Amino acid sequence: MKLKLILATVLCICYEITLAQVDPNIYDKFTSKTVKLGDYNYNLEVLGEGDPIFFLPGGPGNSHDYMQGNFGQYYKTNTVVFFDFLGRGKSDNAKDLSEYSVENDVELIEKIRKHLKFDKISIVGHSYGTVPAQAYALKYKNKVSKLVLISGFHSGAMWQANCDSYNHYAKTHFPEKWEKLMALRKQGYISSDKKHQELYATFPTKYIYYHNTTLQQNTPKYDYRGWANDVYVAIIGEDGDFDVSGSMIHQDYRKKLKKIKAKTLVIAGRYDGVSTPEFAIQYKKFMPQAQFEMFENSSHNPYLEEPEKFYTIFEKFIRSK
């Protein structure tokens, strides 16, 4: 009996390690399908069997690809669902920029759930992806079984803190560039202006996004639209890198998080200058029913920086009843 227990433990550990390994060719296993939902065509990629998991990327503006690159291997145990929100990746662009909103992203999740005929789904959101994830779990309480929030935001106020944190870092570490940026802003330029964007992009954001600056996301080798700036501007605001507005500023789940029925895992990074720990730990107060994990050697992407710890916790949570 003891020998069987040891063998079972070893097999379990090996299984976890196998799943956690990121496959650079994972994209070859998925087939991109176009589905018409309402007025638009959306890119949808589904693989595997078992309980369904929807993966929501950050941005807003990112395509599904980097989430697929880091979580696509879970098709071995679950039905994994990756898709591009409106205006992102391979999905159609909106006819009107006002259609880019958190609210419409939430409704797309519901449309896809119904299209795939799932009764309940689990949702894994990263960064901005946690915003529609929480909004969906609040609106469609009985349709979510598990919820994973990675480096997320509980409110527009928290997103504003993200901007303030990064800009403080940029100002104090790169004063020469900051002076040039402030000169532009005095001339009336805002963060959605091309000239402002070009200068702002020269600040080395990897120092904010990664504790280990050599790490890279697993992304496709083929050409793809990984970023849609018009979506970002529409949802975060025309001067969103300094003054959050758009659909995002109206999001505030703090008073409601206790009402989420789904079993929830909240993951934060100690060195995250985006989803700042000052605000991230507030989930302990606003969502006491959730499992909260702080990654002490990570920034905004703990699945890259502490993969062994991350995937061990993630897999245990996803398999739990």
mmCIF file of N, CA and C in Angstrom, residues 233-290:
data_model
loop_
_atom_site.group_PDB
_atom_site.id
_atom_site.type_symbol
_atom_site.label_atom_id
_atom_site.label_comp_id
_atom_site.label_asym_id
_atom_site.label_seq_id
_atom_site.Cartn_x
_atom_site.Cartn_y
_atom_site.Cartn_z
ATOM 1 N N VAL A 233 -7.220 52.672 -26.312
ATOM 2 C CA VAL A 233 -7.601 54.078 -26.138
ATOM 3 C C VAL A 233 -9.096 54.202 -25.837
ATOM 4 N N ALA A 234 -9.914 53.403 -26.534
ATOM 5 C CA ALA A 234 -11.363 53.488 -26.337
ATOM 6 C C ALA A 234 -11.765 53.060 -24.929
ATOM 7 N N ILE A 235 -11.118 52.032 -24.391
ATOM 8 C CA ILE A 235 -11.512 51.495 -23.085
ATOM 9 C C ILE A 235 -10.823 52.206 -21.928
ATOM 10 N N ILE A 236 -9.575 52.626 -22.113
ATOM 11 C CA ILE A 236 -8.814 53.254 -21.024
ATOM 12 C C ILE A 236 -8.865 54.781 -21.104
ATOM 13 N N GLY A 237 -9.104 55.327 -22.288
ATOM 14 C CA GLY A 237 -9.228 56.776 -22.419
ATOM 15 C C GLY A 237 -8.172 57.371 -23.331
ATOM 16 N N GLU A 238 -8.467 58.544 -23.867
ATOM 17 C CA GLU A 238 -7.557 59.191 -24.818
ATOM 18 C C GLU A 238 -6.224 59.568 -24.181
ATOM 19 N N ASP A 239 -6.243 59.868 -22.891
ATOM 20 C CA ASP A 239 -4.996 60.155 -22.173
ATOM 21 C C ASP A 239 -4.813 59.117 -21.059
ATOM 22 N N GLY A 240 -5.154 57.876 -21.409
ATOM 23 C CA GLY A 240 -5.240 56.801 -20.432
ATOM 24 C C GLY A 240 -3.959 56.465 -19.694
ATOM 25 N N ASP A 241 -2.800 56.781 -20.259
ATOM 26 C CA ASP A 241 -1.547 56.495 -19.545
ATOM 27 C C ASP A 241 -1.302 57.474 -18.403
ATOM 28 N N PHE A 242 -2.124 58.522 -18.344
ATOM 29 C CA PHE A 242 -2.003 59.513 -17.266
ATOM 30 C C PHE A 242 -3.330 59.723 -16.530
ATOM 31 N N ASP A 243 -4.409 59.725 -17.289
ATOM 32 C CA ASP A 243 -5.714 60.021 -16.704
ATOM 33 C C ASP A 243 -6.736 59.038 -17.259
ATOM 34 N N VAL A 244 -7.040 57.993 -16.487
ATOM 35 C CA VAL A 244 -7.925 56.923 -16.946
ATOM 36 C C VAL A 244 -9.350 57.445 -17.098
ATOM 37 N N SER A 245 -9.959 57.112 -18.236
ATOM 38 C CA SER A 245 -11.365 57.453 -18.459
ATOM 39 C C SER A 245 -11.994 56.276 -19.195
ATOM 40 N N GLY A 246 -12.724 56.522 -20.258
ATOM 41 C CA GLY A 246 -13.303 55.431 -21.026
ATOM 42 C C GLY A 246 -14.172 54.520 -20.170
ATOM 43 N N SER A 247 -14.387 53.323 -20.683
ATOM 44 C CA SER A 247 -15.222 52.344 -19.989
ATOM 45 C C SER A 247 -14.585 51.887 -18.671
ATOM 46 N N MET A 248 -13.257 51.882 -18.628
ATOM 47 C CA MET A 248 -12.550 51.352 -17.466
ATOM 48 C C MET A 248 -12.807 52.156 -16.195
ATOM 49 N N ILE A 249 -12.904 53.467 -16.309
ATOM 50 C CA ILE A 249 -13.022 54.298 -15.108
ATOM 51 C C ILE A 249 -14.326 54.032 -14.366
ATOM 52 N N HIS A 250 -15.316 53.470 -15.054
ATOM 53 C CA HIS A 250 -16.611 53.203 -14.431
ATOM 54 C C HIS A 250 -16.673 51.841 -13.744
ATOM 55 N N GLN A 251 -15.598 51.063 -13.849
ATOM 56 C CA GLN A 251 -15.589 49.735 -13.229
ATOM 57 C C GLN A 251 -15.157 49.842 -11.767
ATOM 58 N N ASP A 252 -15.941 49.259 -10.897
ATOM 59 C CA ASP A 252 -15.583 49.212 -9.474
ATOM 60 C C ASP A 252 -16.327 48.049 -8.837
ATOM 61 N N TYR A 253 -15.590 46.977 -8.581
ATOM 62 C CA TYR A 253 -16.204 45.748 -8.068
ATOM 63 C C TYR A 253 -15.996 45.561 -6.573
ATOM 64 N N ARG A 254 -15.332 46.501 -5.923
ATOM 65 C CA ARG A 254 -14.899 46.302 -4.542
ATOM 66 C C ARG A 254 -16.027 45.918 -3.595
ATOM 67 N N LYS A 255 -17.156 46.608 -3.679
ATOM 68 C CA LYS A 255 -18.270 46.318 -2.766
ATOM 69 C C LYS A 255 -18.993 45.020 -3.127
ATOM 70 N N LYS A 256 -18.770 44.546 -4.334
ATOM 71 C CA LYS A 256 -19.536 43.399 -4.834
ATOM 72 C C LYS A 256 -18.779 42.073 -4.803
ATOM 73 N N LEU A 257 -17.455 42.138 -4.632
ATOM 74 C CA LEU A 257 -16.637 40.930 -4.774
ATOM 75 C C LEU A 257 -17.031 39.814 -3.812
ATOM 76 N N LYS A 258 -17.545 40.166 -2.651
ATOM 77 C CA LYS A 258 -17.976 39.145 -1.683
ATOM 78 C C LYS A 258 -19.145 38.327 -2.211
ATOM 79 N N LYS A 259 -19.839 38.855 -3.220
ATOM 80 C CA LYS A 259 -21.016 38.173 -3.758
ATOM 81 C C LYS A 259 -20.679 37.147 -4.837
ATOM 82 N N ILE A 260 -19.438 37.135 -5.288
ATOM 83 C CA ILE A 260 -19.053 36.169 -6.324
ATOM 84 C C ILE A 260 -19.112 34.762 -5.749
ATOM 85 N N LYS A 261 -19.861 33.894 -6.423
ATOM 86 C CA LYS A 261 -20.061 32.526 -5.947
ATOM 87 C C LYS A 261 -18.938 31.588 -6.376
ATOM 88 N N ALA A 262 -18.306 31.900 -7.479
ATOM 89 C CA ALA A 262 -17.279 31.015 -8.026
ATOM 90 C C ALA A 262 -16.096 30.875 -7.063
ATOM 91 N N LYS A 263 -15.554 29.687 -6.991
ATOM 92 C CA LYS A 263 -14.330 29.460 -6.225
ATOM 93 C C LYS A 263 -13.219 30.260 -6.898
ATOM 94 N N THR A 264 -12.507 31.082 -6.115
ATOM 95 C CA THR A 264 -11.609 32.064 -6.725
ATOM 96 C C THR A 264 -10.182 31.971 -6.203
ATOM 97 N N LEU A 265 -9.230 32.125 -7.138
ATOM 98 C CA LEU A 265 -7.812 32.216 -6.830
ATOM 99 C C LEU A 265 -7.312 33.568 -7.319
ATOM 100 N N VAL A 266 -6.721 34.346 -6.418
ATOM 101 C CA VAL A 266 -6.164 35.652 -6.763
ATOM 102 C C VAL A 266 -4.644 35.574 -6.655
ATOM 103 N N ILE A 267 -3.952 35.948 -7.720
ATOM 104 C CA ILE A 267 -2.488 35.867 -7.759
ATOM 105 C C ILE A 267 -1.905 37.254 -7.994
ATOM 106 N N ALA A 268 -0.918 37.621 -7.184
ATOM 107 C CA ALA A 268 -0.280 38.934 -7.289
ATOM 108 C C ALA A 268 1.236 38.776 -7.250
ATOM 109 N N GLY A 269 1.946 39.775 -7.797
ATOM 110 C CA GLY A 269 3.407 39.773 -7.777
ATOM 111 C C GLY A 269 3.930 40.905 -6.912
ATOM 112 N N ARG A 270 4.869 40.599 -6.051
ATOM 113 C CA ARG A 270 5.404 41.582 -5.110
ATOM 114 C C ARG A 270 6.023 42.787 -5.808
ATOM 115 N N TYR A 271 6.634 42.567 -6.977
ATOM 116 C CA TYR A 271 7.315 43.659 -7.688
ATOM 117 C C TYR A 271 6.494 44.216 -8.837
ATOM 118 N N ASP A 272 5.192 43.946 -8.827
ATOM 119 C CA ASP A 272 4.332 44.393 -9.917
ATOM 120 C C ASP A 272 4.109 45.898 -9.837
ATOM 121 N N GLY A 273 4.577 46.607 -10.855
ATOM 122 C CA GLY A 273 4.355 48.040 -10.914
ATOM 123 C C GLY A 273 3.115 48.390 -11.698
ATOM 124 N N VAL A 274 2.363 47.396 -12.134
ATOM 125 C CA VAL A 274 1.148 47.584 -12.908
ATOM 126 C C VAL A 274 -0.063 47.325 -12.009
ATOM 127 N N SER A 275 -0.230 46.073 -11.629
ATOM 128 C CA SER A 275 -1.237 45.738 -10.613
ATOM 129 C C SER A 275 -0.520 45.812 -9.268
ATOM 130 N N THR A 276 -0.435 47.009 -8.703
ATOM 131 C CA THR A 276 0.456 47.260 -7.569
ATOM 132 C C THR A 276 0.032 46.516 -6.305
ATOM 133 N N PRO A 277 0.987 45.958 -5.561
ATOM 134 C CA PRO A 277 0.670 45.240 -4.327
ATOM 135 C C PRO A 277 -0.142 46.060 -3.330
ATOM 136 N N GLU A 278 0.064 47.367 -3.326
ATOM 137 C CA GLU A 278 -0.702 48.242 -2.441
ATOM 138 C C GLU A 278 -2.209 48.026 -2.620
ATOM 139 N N PHE A 279 -2.612 47.842 -3.869
ATOM 140 C CA PHE A 279 -4.019 47.616 -4.177
ATOM 141 C C PHE A 279 -4.354 46.131 -4.264
ATOM 142 N N ALA A 280 -3.404 45.315 -4.750
ATOM 143 C CA ALA A 280 -3.666 43.882 -4.930
ATOM 144 C C ALA A 280 -4.045 43.197 -3.627
ATOM 145 N N ILE A 281 -3.367 43.556 -2.535
ATOM 146 C CA ILE A 281 -3.674 42.897 -1.260
ATOM 147 C C ILE A 281 -5.052 43.274 -0.733
ATOM 148 N N GLN A 282 -5.673 44.289 -1.330
ATOM 149 C CA GLN A 282 -7.023 44.664 -0.915
ATOM 150 C C GLN A 282 -8.036 43.569 -1.241
ATOM 151 N N TYR A 283 -7.668 42.669 -2.153
ATOM 152 C CA TYR A 283 -8.547 41.544 -2.439
ATOM 153 C C TYR A 283 -8.799 40.708 -1.183
ATOM 154 N N LYS A 284 -7.834 40.676 -0.284
ATOM 155 C CA LYS A 284 -8.022 39.923 0.957
ATOM 156 C C LYS A 284 -9.200 40.467 1.756
ATOM 157 N N LYS A 285 -9.393 41.770 1.688
ATOM 158 C CA LYS A 285 -10.491 42.419 2.414
ATOM 159 C C LYS A 285 -11.788 42.376 1.626
ATOM 160 N N PHE A 286 -11.716 42.701 0.342
ATOM 161 C CA PHE A 286 -12.924 42.775 -0.469
ATOM 162 C C PHE A 286 -13.446 41.403 -0.893
ATOM 163 N N MET A 287 -12.545 40.412 -0.928
ATOM 164 C CA MET A 287 -12.932 39.080 -1.379
ATOM 165 C C MET A 287 -12.340 38.026 -0.439
ATOM 166 N N PRO A 288 -12.754 38.020 0.819
ATOM 167 C CA PRO A 288 -12.153 37.132 1.812
ATOM 168 C C PRO A 288 -12.342 35.648 1.514
ATOM 169 N N GLN A 289 -13.332 35.318 0.686
ATOM 170 C CA GLN A 289 -13.581 33.911 0.351
ATOM 171 C C GLN A 289 -12.576 33.366 -0.654
ATOM 172 N N ALA A 290 -11.794 34.247 -1.281
ATOM 173 C CA ALA A 290 -10.840 33.830 -2.307
ATOM 174 C C ALA A 290 -9.533 33.341 -1.687
#
